[in-house]
CSV table of N, CA and C in Angstrom, one decimal:
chain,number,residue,atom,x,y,z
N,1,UNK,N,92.8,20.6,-156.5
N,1,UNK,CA,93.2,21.3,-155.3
N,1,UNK,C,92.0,22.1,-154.8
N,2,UNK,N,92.0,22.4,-153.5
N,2,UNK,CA,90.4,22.9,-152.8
N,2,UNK,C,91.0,24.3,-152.5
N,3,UNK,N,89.9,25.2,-152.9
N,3,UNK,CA,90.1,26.4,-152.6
N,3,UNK,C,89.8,26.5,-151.0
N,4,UNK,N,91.0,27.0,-150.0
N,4,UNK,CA,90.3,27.5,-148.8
N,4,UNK,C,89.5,28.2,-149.0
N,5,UNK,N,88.4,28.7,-148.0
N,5,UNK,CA,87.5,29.9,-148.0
N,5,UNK,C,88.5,31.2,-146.8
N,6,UNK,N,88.5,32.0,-147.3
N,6,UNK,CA,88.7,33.3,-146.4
N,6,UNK,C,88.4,33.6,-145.0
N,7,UNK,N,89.1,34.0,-144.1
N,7,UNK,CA,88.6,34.6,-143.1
N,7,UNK,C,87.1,35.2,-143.0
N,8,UNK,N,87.0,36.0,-143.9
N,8,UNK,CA,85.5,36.7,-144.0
N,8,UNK,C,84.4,35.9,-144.8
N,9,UNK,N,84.9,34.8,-145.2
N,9,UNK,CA,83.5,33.4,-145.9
N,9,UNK,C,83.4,32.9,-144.1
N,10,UNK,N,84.3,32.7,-143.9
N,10,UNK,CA,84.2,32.1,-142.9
N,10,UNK,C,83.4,32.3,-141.7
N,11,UNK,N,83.8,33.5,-141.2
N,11,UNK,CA,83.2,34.5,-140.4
N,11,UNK,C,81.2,34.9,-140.8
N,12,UNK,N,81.3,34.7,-142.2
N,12,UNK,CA,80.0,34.9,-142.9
N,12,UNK,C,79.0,33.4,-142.7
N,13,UNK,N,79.8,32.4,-142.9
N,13,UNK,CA,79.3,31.2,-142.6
N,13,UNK,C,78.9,31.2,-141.3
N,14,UNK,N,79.3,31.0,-140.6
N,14,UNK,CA,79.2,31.0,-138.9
N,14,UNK,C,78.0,31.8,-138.2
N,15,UNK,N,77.8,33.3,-138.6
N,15,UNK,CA,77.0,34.0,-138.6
N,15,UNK,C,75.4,33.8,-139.1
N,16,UNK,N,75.7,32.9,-140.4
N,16,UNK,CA,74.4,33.0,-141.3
N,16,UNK,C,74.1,31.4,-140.2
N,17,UNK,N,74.8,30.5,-139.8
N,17,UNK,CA,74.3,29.3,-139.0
N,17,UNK,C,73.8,30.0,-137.4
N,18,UNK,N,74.2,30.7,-137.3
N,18,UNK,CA,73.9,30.8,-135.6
N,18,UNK,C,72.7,31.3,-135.7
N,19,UNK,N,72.2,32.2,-136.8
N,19,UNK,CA,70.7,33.0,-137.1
N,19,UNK,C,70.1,32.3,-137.0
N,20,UNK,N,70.9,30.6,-138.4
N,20,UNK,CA,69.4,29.8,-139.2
N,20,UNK,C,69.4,28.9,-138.0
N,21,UNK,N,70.3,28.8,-136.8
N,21,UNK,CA,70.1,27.7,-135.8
N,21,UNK,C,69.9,28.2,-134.6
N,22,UNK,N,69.7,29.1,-134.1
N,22,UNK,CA,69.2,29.5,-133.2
N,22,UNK,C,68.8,28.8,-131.6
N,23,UNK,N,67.5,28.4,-132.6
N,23,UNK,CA,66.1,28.3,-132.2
N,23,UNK,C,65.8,27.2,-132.2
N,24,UNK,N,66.8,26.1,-132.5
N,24,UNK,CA,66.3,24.7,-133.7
N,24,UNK,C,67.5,23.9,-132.3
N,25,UNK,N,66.8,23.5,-131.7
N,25,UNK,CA,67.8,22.4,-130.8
N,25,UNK,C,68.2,21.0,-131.4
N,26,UNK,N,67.1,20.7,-132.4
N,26,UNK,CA,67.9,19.3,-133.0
N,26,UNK,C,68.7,19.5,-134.3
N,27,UNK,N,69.0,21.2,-134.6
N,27,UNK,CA,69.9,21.5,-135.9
N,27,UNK,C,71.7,20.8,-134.9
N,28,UNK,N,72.5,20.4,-136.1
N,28,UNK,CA,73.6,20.4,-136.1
N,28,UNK,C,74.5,21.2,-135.6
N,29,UNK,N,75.3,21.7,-134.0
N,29,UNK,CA,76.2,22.2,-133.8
N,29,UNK,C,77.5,22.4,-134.9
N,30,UNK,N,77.8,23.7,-135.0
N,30,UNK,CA,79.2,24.0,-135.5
N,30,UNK,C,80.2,24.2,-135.0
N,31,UNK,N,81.4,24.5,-135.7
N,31,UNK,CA,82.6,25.0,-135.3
N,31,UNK,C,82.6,26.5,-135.2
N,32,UNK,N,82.9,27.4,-134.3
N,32,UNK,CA,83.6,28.3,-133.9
N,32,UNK,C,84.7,29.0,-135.0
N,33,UNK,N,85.3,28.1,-134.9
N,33,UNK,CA,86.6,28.7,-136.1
N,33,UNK,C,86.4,28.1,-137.4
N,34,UNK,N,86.0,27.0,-137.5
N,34,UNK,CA,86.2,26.9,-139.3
N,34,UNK,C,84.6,26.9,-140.3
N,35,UNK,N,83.7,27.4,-139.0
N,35,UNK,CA,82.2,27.3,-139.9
N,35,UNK,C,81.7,25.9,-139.9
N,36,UNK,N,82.7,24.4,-140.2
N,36,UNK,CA,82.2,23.5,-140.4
N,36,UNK,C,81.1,23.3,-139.8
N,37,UNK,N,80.4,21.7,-139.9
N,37,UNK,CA,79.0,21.5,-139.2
N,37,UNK,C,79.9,19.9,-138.1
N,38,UNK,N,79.5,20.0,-137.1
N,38,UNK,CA,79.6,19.0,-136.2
N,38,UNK,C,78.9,18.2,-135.6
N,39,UNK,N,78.5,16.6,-136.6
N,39,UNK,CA,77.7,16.0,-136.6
N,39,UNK,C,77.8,14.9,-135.7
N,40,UNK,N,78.9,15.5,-134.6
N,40,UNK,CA,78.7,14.8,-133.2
N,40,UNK,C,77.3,15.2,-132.1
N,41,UNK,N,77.3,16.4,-132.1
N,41,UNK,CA,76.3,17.0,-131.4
N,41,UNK,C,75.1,17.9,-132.0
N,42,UNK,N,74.6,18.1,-131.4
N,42,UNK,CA,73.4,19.3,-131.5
N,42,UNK,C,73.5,20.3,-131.2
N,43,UNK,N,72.9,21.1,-131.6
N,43,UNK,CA,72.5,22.8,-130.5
N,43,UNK,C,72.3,22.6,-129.1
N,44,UNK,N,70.9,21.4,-129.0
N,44,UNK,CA,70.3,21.1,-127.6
N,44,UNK,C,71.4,20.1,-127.0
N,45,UNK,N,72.7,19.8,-127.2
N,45,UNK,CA,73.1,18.3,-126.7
N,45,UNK,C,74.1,19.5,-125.4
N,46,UNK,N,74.0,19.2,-124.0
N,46,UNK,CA,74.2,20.3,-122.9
N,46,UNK,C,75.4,20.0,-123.1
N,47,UNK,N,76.0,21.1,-122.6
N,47,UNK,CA,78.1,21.4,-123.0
N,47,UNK,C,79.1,20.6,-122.1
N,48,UNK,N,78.2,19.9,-120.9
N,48,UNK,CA,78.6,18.9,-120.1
N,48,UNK,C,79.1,17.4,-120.9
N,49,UNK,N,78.2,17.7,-121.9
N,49,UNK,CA,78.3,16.4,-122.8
N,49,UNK,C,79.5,16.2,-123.9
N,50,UNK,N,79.8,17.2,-124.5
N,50,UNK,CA,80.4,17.2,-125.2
N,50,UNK,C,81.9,17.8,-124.9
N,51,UNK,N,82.9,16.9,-126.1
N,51,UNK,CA,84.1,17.3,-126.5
N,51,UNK,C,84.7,18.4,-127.4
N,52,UNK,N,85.3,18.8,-126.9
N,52,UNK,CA,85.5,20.0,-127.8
N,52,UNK,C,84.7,21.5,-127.5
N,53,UNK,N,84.3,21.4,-126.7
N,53,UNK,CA,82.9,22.7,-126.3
N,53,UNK,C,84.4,23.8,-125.4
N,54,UNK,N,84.4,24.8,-125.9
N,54,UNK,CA,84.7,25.7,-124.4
N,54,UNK,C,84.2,27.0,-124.1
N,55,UNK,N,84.1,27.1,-122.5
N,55,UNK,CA,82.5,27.8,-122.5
N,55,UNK,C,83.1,29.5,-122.9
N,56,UNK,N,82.5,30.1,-123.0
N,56,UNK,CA,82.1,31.0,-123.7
N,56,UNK,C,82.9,32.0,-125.1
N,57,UNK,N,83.2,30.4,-125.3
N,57,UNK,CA,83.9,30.5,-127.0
N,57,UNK,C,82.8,30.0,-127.8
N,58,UNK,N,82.6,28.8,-127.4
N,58,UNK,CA,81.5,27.8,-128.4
N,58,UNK,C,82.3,26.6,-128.5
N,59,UNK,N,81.5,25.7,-129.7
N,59,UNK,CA,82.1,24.5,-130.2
N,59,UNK,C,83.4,24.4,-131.1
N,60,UNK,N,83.9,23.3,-131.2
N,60,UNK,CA,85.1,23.6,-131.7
N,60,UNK,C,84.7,21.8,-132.5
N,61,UNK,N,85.4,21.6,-133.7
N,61,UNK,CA,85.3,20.0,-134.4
N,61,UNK,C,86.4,19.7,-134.1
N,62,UNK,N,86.4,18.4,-134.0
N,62,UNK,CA,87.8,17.3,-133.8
N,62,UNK,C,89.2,18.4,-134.6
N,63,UNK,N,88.7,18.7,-135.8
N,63,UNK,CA,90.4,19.4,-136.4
N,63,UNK,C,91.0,20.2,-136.0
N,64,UNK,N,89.8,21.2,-135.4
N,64,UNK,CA,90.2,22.8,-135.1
N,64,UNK,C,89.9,22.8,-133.6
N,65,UNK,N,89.8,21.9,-133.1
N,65,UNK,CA,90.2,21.7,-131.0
N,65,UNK,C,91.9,21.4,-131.4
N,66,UNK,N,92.1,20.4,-131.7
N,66,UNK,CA,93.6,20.1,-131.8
N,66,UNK,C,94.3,20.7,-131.8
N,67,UNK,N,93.9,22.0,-133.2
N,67,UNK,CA,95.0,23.1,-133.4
N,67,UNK,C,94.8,24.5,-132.5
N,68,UNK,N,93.4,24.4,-131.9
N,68,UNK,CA,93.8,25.3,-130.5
N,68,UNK,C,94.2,24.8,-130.0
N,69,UNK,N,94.4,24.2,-129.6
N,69,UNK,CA,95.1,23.1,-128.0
N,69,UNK,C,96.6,23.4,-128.3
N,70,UNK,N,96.9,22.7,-129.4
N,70,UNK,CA,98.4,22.5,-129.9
N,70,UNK,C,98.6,24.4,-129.7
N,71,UNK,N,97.9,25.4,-130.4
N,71,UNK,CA,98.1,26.7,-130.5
N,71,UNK,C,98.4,26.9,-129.2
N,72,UNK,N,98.1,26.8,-128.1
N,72,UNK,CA,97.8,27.1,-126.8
N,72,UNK,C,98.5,27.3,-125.5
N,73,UNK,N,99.5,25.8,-126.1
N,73,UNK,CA,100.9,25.4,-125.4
N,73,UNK,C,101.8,25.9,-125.7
C-alpha cells in the first residue's frame, strides 16, 4: 500500500519545483495541487496550448483537473 504524502510534502514539492524550474523552459510542467510532473507539457509550452492550464492558478494533470472540475459543480 503507498503512503500518501501530506499536505505540507506536498506544498514542499511544488515549491522546491517552481525554484529548480523557473528559469528552464524545456523542464517539465507540474501540477498545482498534487506536486506531480506533467509530461504532457513544458514550462515554455504557451497556456493557449494546453489542457488543464487555469490562468492564474497554474497547471493542473489529467487526475487532479477532473477532481477540480468534478469539485466545482
Amino acid at each position: 500500500m503507498a503512503i500518501t504524502p501530506d499536505r505540507k510534502q506536498i506544498a514542499e514539492a511544488i515549491n522546491r519545483k517552481s525554484k529548480e524550474r523557473m528559469n528552464d523552459p524545456k523542464a517539465l510542467e507540474f501540477c498545482v495541487m498534487c506536486g506531480e510532473d506533467v509530461p504532457e507539457y513544458r514550462i515554455g509550452t504557451h497556456v493557449n496550448l494546453r489542457k488543464g492550464y487555469v490562468e492564474c492558478v497554474g497547471q493542473f494533470c489529467k487526475k487532479c483537473a477532473g477532481t477540480a472540475h468534478a469539485n466545482h459543480e
